[in-house]
CSV table of C-alpha atoms and ligand atoms in Angstrom, one decimal:
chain,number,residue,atom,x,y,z
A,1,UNK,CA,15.7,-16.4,31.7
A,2,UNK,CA,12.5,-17.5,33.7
A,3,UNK,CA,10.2,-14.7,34.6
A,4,UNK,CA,7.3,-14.2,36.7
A,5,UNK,CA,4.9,-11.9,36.1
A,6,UNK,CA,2.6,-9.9,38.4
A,7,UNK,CA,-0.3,-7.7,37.0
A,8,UNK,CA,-3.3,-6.5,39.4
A,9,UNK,CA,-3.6,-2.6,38.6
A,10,UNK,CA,-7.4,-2.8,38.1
A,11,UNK,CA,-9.5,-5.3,38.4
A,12,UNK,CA,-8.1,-8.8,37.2
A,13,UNK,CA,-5.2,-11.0,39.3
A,14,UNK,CA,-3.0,-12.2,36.6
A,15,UNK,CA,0.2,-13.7,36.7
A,16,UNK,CA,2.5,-15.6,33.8
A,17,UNK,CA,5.4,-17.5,33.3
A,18,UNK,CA,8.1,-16.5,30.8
A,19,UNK,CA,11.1,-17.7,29.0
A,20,UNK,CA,12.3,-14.3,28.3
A,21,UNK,CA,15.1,-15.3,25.5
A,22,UNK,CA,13.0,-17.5,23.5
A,23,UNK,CA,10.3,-14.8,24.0
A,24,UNK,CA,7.7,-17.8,25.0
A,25,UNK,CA,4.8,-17.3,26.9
A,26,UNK,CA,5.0,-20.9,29.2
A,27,UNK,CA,1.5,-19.4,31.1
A,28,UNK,CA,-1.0,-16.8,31.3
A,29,UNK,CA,-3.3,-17.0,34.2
A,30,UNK,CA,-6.1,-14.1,34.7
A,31,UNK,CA,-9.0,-14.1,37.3
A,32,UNK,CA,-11.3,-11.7,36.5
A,33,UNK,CA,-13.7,-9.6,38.9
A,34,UNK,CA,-16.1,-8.8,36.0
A,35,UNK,CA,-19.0,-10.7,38.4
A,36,UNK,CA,-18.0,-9.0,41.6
A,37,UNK,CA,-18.6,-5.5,40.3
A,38,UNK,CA,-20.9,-6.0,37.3
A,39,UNK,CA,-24.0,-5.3,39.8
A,40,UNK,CA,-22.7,-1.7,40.2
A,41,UNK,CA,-22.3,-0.7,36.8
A,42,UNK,CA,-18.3,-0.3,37.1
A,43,UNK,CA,-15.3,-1.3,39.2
A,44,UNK,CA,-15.5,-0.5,43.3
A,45,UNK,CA,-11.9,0.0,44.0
A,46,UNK,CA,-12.1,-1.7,48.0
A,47,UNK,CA,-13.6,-4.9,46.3
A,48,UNK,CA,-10.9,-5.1,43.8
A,49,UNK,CA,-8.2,-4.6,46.4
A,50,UNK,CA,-9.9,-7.6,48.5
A,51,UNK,CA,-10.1,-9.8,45.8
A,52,UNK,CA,-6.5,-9.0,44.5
A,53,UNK,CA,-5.6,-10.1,48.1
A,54,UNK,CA,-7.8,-13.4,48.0
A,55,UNK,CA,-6.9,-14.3,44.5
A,56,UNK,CA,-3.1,-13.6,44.5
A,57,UNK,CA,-1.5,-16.8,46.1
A,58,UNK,CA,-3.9,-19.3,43.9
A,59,UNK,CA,-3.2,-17.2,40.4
A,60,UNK,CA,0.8,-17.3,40.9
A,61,UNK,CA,0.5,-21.2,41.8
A,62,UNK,CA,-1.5,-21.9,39.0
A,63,UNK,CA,0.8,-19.8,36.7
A,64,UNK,CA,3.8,-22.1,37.7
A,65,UNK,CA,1.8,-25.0,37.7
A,66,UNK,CA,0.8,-24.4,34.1
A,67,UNK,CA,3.9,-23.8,33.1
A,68,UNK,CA,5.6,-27.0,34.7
A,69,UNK,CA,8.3,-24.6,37.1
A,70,UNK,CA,8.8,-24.4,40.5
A,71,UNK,CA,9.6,-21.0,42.3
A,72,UNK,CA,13.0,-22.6,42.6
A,73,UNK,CA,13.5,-22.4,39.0
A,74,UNK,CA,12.1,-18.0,38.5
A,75,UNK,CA,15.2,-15.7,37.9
A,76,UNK,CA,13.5,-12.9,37.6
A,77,UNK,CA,9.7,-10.9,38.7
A,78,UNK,CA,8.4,-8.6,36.8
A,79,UNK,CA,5.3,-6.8,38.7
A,80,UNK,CA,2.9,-4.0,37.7
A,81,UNK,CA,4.3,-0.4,39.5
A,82,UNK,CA,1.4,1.8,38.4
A,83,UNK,CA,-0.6,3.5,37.1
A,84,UNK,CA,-3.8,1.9,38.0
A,85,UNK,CA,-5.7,1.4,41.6
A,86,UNK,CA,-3.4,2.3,44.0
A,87,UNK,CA,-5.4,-0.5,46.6
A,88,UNK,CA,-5.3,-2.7,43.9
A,89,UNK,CA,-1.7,-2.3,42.7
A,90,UNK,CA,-0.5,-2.5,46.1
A,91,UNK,CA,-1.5,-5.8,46.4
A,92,UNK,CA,0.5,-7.3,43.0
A,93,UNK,CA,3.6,-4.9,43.7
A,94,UNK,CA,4.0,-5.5,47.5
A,95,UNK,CA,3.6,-9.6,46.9
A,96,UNK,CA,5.7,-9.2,44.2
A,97,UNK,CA,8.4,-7.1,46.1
A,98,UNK,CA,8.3,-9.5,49.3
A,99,UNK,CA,8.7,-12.8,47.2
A,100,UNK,CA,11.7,-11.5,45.7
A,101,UNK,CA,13.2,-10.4,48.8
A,102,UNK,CA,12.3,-13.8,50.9
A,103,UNK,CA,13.8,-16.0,47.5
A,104,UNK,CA,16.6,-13.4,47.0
A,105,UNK,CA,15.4,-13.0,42.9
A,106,UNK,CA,15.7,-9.4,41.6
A,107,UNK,CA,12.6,-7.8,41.1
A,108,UNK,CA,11.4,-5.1,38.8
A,109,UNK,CA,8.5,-2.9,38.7
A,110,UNK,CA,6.5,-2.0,35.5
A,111,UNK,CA,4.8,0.9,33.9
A,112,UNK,CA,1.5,-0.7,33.0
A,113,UNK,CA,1.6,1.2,29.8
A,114,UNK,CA,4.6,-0.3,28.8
A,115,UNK,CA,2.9,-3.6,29.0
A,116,UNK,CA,0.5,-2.6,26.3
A,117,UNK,CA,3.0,-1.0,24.3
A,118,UNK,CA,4.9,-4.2,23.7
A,119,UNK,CA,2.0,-6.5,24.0
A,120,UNK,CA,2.3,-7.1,20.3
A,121,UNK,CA,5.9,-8.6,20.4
A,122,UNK,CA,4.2,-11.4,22.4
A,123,UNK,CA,2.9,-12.6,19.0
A,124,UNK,CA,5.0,-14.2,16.5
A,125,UNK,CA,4.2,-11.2,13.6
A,126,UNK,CA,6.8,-8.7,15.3
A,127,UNK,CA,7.0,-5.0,14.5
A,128,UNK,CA,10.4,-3.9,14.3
A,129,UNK,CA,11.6,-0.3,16.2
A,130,UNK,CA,10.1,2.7,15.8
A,131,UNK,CA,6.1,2.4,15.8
A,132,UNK,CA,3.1,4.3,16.8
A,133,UNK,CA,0.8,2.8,19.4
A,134,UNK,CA,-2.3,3.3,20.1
A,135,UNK,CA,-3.4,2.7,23.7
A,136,UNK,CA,-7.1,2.3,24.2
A,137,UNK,CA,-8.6,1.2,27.3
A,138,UNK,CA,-10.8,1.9,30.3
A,139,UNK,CA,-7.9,4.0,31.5
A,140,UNK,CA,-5.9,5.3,29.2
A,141,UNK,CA,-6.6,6.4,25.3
A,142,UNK,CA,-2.9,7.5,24.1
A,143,UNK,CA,-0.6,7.9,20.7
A,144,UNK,CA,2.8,7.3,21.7
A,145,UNK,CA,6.4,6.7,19.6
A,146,UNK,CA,8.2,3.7,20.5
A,147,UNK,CA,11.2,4.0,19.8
A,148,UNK,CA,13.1,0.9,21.3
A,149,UNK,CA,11.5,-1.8,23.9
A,150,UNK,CA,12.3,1.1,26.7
A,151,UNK,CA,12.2,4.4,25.2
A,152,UNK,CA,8.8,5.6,24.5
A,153,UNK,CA,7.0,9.2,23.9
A,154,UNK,CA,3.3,10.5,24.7
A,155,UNK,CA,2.3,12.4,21.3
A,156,UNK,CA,-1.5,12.3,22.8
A,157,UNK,CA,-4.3,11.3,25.4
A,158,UNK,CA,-7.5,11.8,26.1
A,159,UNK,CA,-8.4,15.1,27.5
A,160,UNK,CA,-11.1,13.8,29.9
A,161,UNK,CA,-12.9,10.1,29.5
A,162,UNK,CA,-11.1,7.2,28.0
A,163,UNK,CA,-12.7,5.5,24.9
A,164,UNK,CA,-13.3,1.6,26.8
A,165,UNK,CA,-14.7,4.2,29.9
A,166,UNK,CA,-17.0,6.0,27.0
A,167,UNK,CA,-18.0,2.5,26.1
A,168,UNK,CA,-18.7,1.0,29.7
A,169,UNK,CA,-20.9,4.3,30.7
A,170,UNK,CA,-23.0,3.9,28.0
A,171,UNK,CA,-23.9,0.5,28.4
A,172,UNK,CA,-24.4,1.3,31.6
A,173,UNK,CA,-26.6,4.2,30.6
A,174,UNK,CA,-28.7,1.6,28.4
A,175,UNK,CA,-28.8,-1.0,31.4
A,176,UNK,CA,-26.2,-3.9,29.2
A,177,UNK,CA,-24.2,-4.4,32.1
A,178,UNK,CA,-20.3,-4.1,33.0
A,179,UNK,CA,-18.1,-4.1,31.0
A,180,UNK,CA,-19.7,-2.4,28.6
A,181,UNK,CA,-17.0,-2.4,25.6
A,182,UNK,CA,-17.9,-6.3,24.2
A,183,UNK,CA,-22.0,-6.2,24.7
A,184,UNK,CA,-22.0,-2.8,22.9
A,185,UNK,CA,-20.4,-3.7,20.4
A,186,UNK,CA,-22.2,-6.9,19.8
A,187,UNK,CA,-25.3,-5.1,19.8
A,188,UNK,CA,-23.8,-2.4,17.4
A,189,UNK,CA,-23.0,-5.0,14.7
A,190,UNK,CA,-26.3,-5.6,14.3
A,191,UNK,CA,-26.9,-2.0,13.9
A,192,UNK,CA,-27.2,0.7,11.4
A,193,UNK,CA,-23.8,3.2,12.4
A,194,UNK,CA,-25.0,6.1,10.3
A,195,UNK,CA,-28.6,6.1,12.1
A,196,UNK,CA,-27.2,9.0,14.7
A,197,UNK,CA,-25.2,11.4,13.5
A,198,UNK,CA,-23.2,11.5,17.3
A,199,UNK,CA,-20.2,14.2,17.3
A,200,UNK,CA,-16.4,13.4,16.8
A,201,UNK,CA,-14.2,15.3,18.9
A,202,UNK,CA,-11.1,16.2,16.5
A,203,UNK,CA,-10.3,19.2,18.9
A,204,UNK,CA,-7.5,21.2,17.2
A,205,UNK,CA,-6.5,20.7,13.8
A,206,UNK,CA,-2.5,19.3,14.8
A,207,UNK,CA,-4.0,17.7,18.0
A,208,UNK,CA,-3.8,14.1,18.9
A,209,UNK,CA,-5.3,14.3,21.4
A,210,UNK,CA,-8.4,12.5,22.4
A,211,UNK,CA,-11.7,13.4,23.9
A,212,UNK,CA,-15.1,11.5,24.7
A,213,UNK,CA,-17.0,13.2,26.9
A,214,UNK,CA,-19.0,15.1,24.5
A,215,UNK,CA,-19.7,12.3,22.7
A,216,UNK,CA,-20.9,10.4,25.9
A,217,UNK,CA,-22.9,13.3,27.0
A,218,UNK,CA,-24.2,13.4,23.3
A,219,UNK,CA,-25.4,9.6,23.8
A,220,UNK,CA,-27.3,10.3,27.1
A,221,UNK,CA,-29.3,13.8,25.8
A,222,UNK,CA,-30.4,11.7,22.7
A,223,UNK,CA,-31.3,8.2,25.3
A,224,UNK,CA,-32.6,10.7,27.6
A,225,UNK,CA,-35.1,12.2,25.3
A,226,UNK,CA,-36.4,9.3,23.7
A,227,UNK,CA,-37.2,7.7,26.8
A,228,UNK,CA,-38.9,11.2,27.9
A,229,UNK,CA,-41.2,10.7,24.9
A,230,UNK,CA,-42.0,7.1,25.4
A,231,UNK,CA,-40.1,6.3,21.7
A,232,UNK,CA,-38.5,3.0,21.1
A,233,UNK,CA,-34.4,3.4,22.0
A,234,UNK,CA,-33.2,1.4,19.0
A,235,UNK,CA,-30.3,0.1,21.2
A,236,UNK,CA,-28.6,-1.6,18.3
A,237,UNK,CA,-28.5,1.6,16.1
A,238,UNK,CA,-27.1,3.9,19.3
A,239,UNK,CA,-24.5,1.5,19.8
A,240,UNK,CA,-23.2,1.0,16.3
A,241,UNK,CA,-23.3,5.2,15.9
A,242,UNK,CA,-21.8,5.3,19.1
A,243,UNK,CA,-19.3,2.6,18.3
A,244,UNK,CA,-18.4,4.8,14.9
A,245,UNK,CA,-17.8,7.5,15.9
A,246,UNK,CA,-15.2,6.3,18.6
A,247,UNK,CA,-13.6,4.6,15.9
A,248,UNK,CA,-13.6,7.0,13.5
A,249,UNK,CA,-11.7,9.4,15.8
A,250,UNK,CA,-9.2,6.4,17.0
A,251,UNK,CA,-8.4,5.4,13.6
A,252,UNK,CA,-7.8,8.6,12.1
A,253,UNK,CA,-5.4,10.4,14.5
A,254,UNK,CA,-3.5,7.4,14.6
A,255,UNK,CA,-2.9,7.2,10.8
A,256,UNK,CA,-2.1,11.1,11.4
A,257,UNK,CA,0.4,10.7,14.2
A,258,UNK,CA,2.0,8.1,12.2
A,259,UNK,CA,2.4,10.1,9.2
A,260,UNK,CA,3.6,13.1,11.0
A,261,UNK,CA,6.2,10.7,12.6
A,262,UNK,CA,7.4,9.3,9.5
A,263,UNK,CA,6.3,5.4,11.1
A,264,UNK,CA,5.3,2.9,9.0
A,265,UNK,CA,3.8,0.8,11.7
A,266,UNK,CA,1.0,1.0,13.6
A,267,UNK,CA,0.6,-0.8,16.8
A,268,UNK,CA,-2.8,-1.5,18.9
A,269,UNK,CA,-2.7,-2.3,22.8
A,270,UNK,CA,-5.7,-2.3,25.6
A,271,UNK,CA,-9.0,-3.5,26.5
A,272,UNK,CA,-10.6,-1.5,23.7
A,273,UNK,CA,-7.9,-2.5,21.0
A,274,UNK,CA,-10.1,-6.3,21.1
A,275,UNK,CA,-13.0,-4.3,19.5
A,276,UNK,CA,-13.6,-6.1,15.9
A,277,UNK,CA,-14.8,-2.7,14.1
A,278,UNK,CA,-11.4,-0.9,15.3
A,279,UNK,CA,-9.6,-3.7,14.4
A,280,UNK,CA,-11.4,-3.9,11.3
A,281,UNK,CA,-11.0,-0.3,10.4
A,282,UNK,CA,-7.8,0.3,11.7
A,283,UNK,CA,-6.2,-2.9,9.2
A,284,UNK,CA,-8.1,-1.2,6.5
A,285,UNK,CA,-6.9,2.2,6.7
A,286,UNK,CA,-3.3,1.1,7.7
A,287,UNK,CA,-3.6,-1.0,4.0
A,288,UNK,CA,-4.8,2.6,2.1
A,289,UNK,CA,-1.6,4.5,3.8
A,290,UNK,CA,0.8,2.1,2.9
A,291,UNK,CA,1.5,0.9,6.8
A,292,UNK,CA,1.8,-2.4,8.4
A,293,UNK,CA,-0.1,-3.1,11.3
A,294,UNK,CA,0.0,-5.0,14.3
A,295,UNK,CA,-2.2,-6.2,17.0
A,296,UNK,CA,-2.4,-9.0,19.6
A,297,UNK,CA,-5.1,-11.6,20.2
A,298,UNK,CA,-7.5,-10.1,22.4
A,299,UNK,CA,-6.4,-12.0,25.8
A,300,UNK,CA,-3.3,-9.6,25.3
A,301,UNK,CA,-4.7,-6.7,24.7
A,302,UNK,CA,-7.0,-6.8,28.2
A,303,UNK,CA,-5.1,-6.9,31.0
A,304,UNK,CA,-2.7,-9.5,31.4
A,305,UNK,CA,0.9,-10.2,33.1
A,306,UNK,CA,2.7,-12.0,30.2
A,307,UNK,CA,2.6,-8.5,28.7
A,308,UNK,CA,4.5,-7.3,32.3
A,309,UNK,CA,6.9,-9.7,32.0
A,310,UNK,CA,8.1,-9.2,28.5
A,311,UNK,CA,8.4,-5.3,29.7
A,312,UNK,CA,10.4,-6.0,33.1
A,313,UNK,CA,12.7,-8.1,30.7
A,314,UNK,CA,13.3,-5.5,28.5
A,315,UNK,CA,13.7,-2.7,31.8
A,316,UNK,CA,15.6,-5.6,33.7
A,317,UNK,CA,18.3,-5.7,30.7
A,318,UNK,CA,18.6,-1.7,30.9
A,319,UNK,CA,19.5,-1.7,34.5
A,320,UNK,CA,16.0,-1.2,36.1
A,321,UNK,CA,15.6,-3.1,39.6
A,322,UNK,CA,12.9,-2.0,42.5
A,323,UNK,CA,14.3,-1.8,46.4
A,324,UNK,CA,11.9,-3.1,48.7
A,325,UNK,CA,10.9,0.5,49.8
A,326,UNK,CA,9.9,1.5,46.2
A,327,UNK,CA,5.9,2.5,46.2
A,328,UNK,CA,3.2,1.5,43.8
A,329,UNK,CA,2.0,4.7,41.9
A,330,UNK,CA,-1.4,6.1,40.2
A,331,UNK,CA,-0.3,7.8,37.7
A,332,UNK,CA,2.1,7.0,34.6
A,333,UNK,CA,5.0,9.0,34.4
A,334,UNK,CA,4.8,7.6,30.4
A,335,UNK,CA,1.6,9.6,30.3
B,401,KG4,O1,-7.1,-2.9,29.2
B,401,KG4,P1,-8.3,-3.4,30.0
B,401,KG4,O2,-8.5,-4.8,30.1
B,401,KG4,O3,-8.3,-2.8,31.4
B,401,KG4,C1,-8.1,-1.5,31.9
B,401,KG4,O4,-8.5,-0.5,31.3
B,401,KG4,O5,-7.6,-1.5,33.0
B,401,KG4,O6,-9.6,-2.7,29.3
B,401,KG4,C2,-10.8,-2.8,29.8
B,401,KG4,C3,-11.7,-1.9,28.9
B,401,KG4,C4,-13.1,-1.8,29.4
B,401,KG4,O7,-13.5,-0.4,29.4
B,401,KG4,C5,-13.9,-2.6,28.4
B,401,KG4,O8,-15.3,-2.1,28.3
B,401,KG4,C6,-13.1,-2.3,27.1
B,401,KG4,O9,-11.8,-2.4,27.6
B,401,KG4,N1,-13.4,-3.4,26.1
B,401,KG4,C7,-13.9,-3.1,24.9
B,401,KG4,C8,-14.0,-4.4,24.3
B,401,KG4,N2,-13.5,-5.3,25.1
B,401,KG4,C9,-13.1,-4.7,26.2
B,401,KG4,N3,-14.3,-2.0,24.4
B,401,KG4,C10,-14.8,-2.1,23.1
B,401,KG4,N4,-15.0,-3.2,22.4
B,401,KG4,C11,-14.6,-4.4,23.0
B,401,KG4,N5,-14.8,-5.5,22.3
């Protein structure tokens, strides 16, 4: 089956092409807005909508294109429902919905989340059924159980910022630019990650859930006062402690929720999941619990449609089918 895929709930247009039995990803096209909205330090959700609306027509083409298919030849298109922008999602979902309706091809809308939580079955190492993802990006930090390719359960979230948010506010604090999650981390490799002893928020001792806006707030008192007192930053030091201690509290409620779940894999999805420490760490205390681990190259764990279009497939199979009148939504009803 020959799938299309729509993804626009932030701010990149992406679209892919999909043989859905084979499980082979024929394309993967993503424009990002990274320029448009780097000059204001994070995403301006009217820009985003406009260029989701100027970028749409020319990603799809060059999807097909790629992927040597006509629109004749799609059987099936899989678009983004929510959560995300609603502007922004509009824009994916309602092309999505009216292409489907003028070329008579079913449609189905996708959770975003369950993108990410079966981003890893777009590489050839497969997890089999049931896992424990972690979803880290600028939206969304979350544990779930998955326990087939369309039933999943929230075990934990964030509680207030998400961990690639944490990331982009305080590059932004330290004038790197947008997005904040690659540049912080490059400058935090070069750092020394025990220089600042920044807090970890484990909350309550059963809880897995997630929270960063101590930490964050913990970042700008010590930037803050520094700069009052005319003392060198020591950018590559902040970043590296800050780094750690994101990872630190990532890593080790996910080996917990695991464990309490009786999983032996671990699974890795979002923006934030492309970060080489958490990778890094994550491998290494998956190998000390006795777990196997799985993550995808970094182009799928940012936003990305082939990711959309192995989900619709998946929903598609289990009945799942949008009506033309179905809305885009904010919020995930998975989280
Ligand atoms: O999943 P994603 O592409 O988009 C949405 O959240 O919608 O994730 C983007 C987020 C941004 O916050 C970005 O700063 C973060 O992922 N990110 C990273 C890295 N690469 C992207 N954070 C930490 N380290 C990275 N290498």
């Amino acid at each position: 089956m020959l799938i299309l895929a729509i993804e626009s709930s932030c701010d990149d247009t992406a679209a892919a092409v999909l043989e859905a039995k084979t499980n082979t990803v024929l394309s993967s096209v993503v424009s990002s807005q990274n320029d448009v909205h780097a000059r204001f330090g994070g995403i301006v959700p009217e820009l985003a909508s406009r260029c989701h609306i100027e970028m749409i027509w020319a990603v799809v083409n060059q999807a097909l294109a790629d992927a040597g298919v006509q629109l004749d030849d799609i059987q099936l298109i899989s678009a983004t429902q929510g959560p995300g922008l609603v502007g922004s999602l509009l824009v994916g979902f309602t092309f999505a919905k009216s292409l489907a309706l003028v070329r008579g091809i079913p449609c189905v809308g996708v959770d975003h989340m369950a993108g990410h939580l079966l981003s890893c079955m777009l590489e050839e190492e497969k997890p089999e059924f049931p896992y424990t993802a972690l979803i880290v990006s600028g939206g969304n930090t979350s544990l779930f159980s998955v326990d087939s390719p369309v039933n999943y359960t929230r075990l934990g979230r964030t509680r207030d910022d998400a961990a690639g948010e944490a990331f982009d506010k305080v590059a932004k604090l330290l004038d790197l630019g947008y997005p904040g999650g690659p540049v912080v981390s490059q400058y935090g490799q070069k750092g020394d990650a025990t220089a600042i002893a920044f807090p970890r928020a484990w909350l309550s001792k059963h809880s897995l859930d997630f929270s960063f806006s101590g930490l964050k707030t913990s970042v700008m008192n010590y930037v803050h006062q520094r700069r009052q007192k005319g003392i060198e930053l020591g950018i590559n030091d902040i970043c590296a402690s800050f780094q750690a201690a994101v990872v630190d509290v990532l890593v080790k409620k996910t080996i917990i929720a695991a464990k309490s779940n009786h999983h032996h894999r671990i699974v890795m999805g979002g923006g934030v999941a492309s970060n080489k420490q958490l990778r890094t760490d994550m491998q290494q205390a998956c190998r000390h619990a006795g777990m196997d681990f799985f993550v995808p190259r970094p182009v799928y764990c940012t936003d990305n449609a082939a990711m959309i279009g192995l989900a619709g497939y998946h929903h598609f199979q289990n009945g799942s089918m949008v009506n033309p009148d179905d809305d885009a939504y904010s919020r995930s009803p998975l989280n």
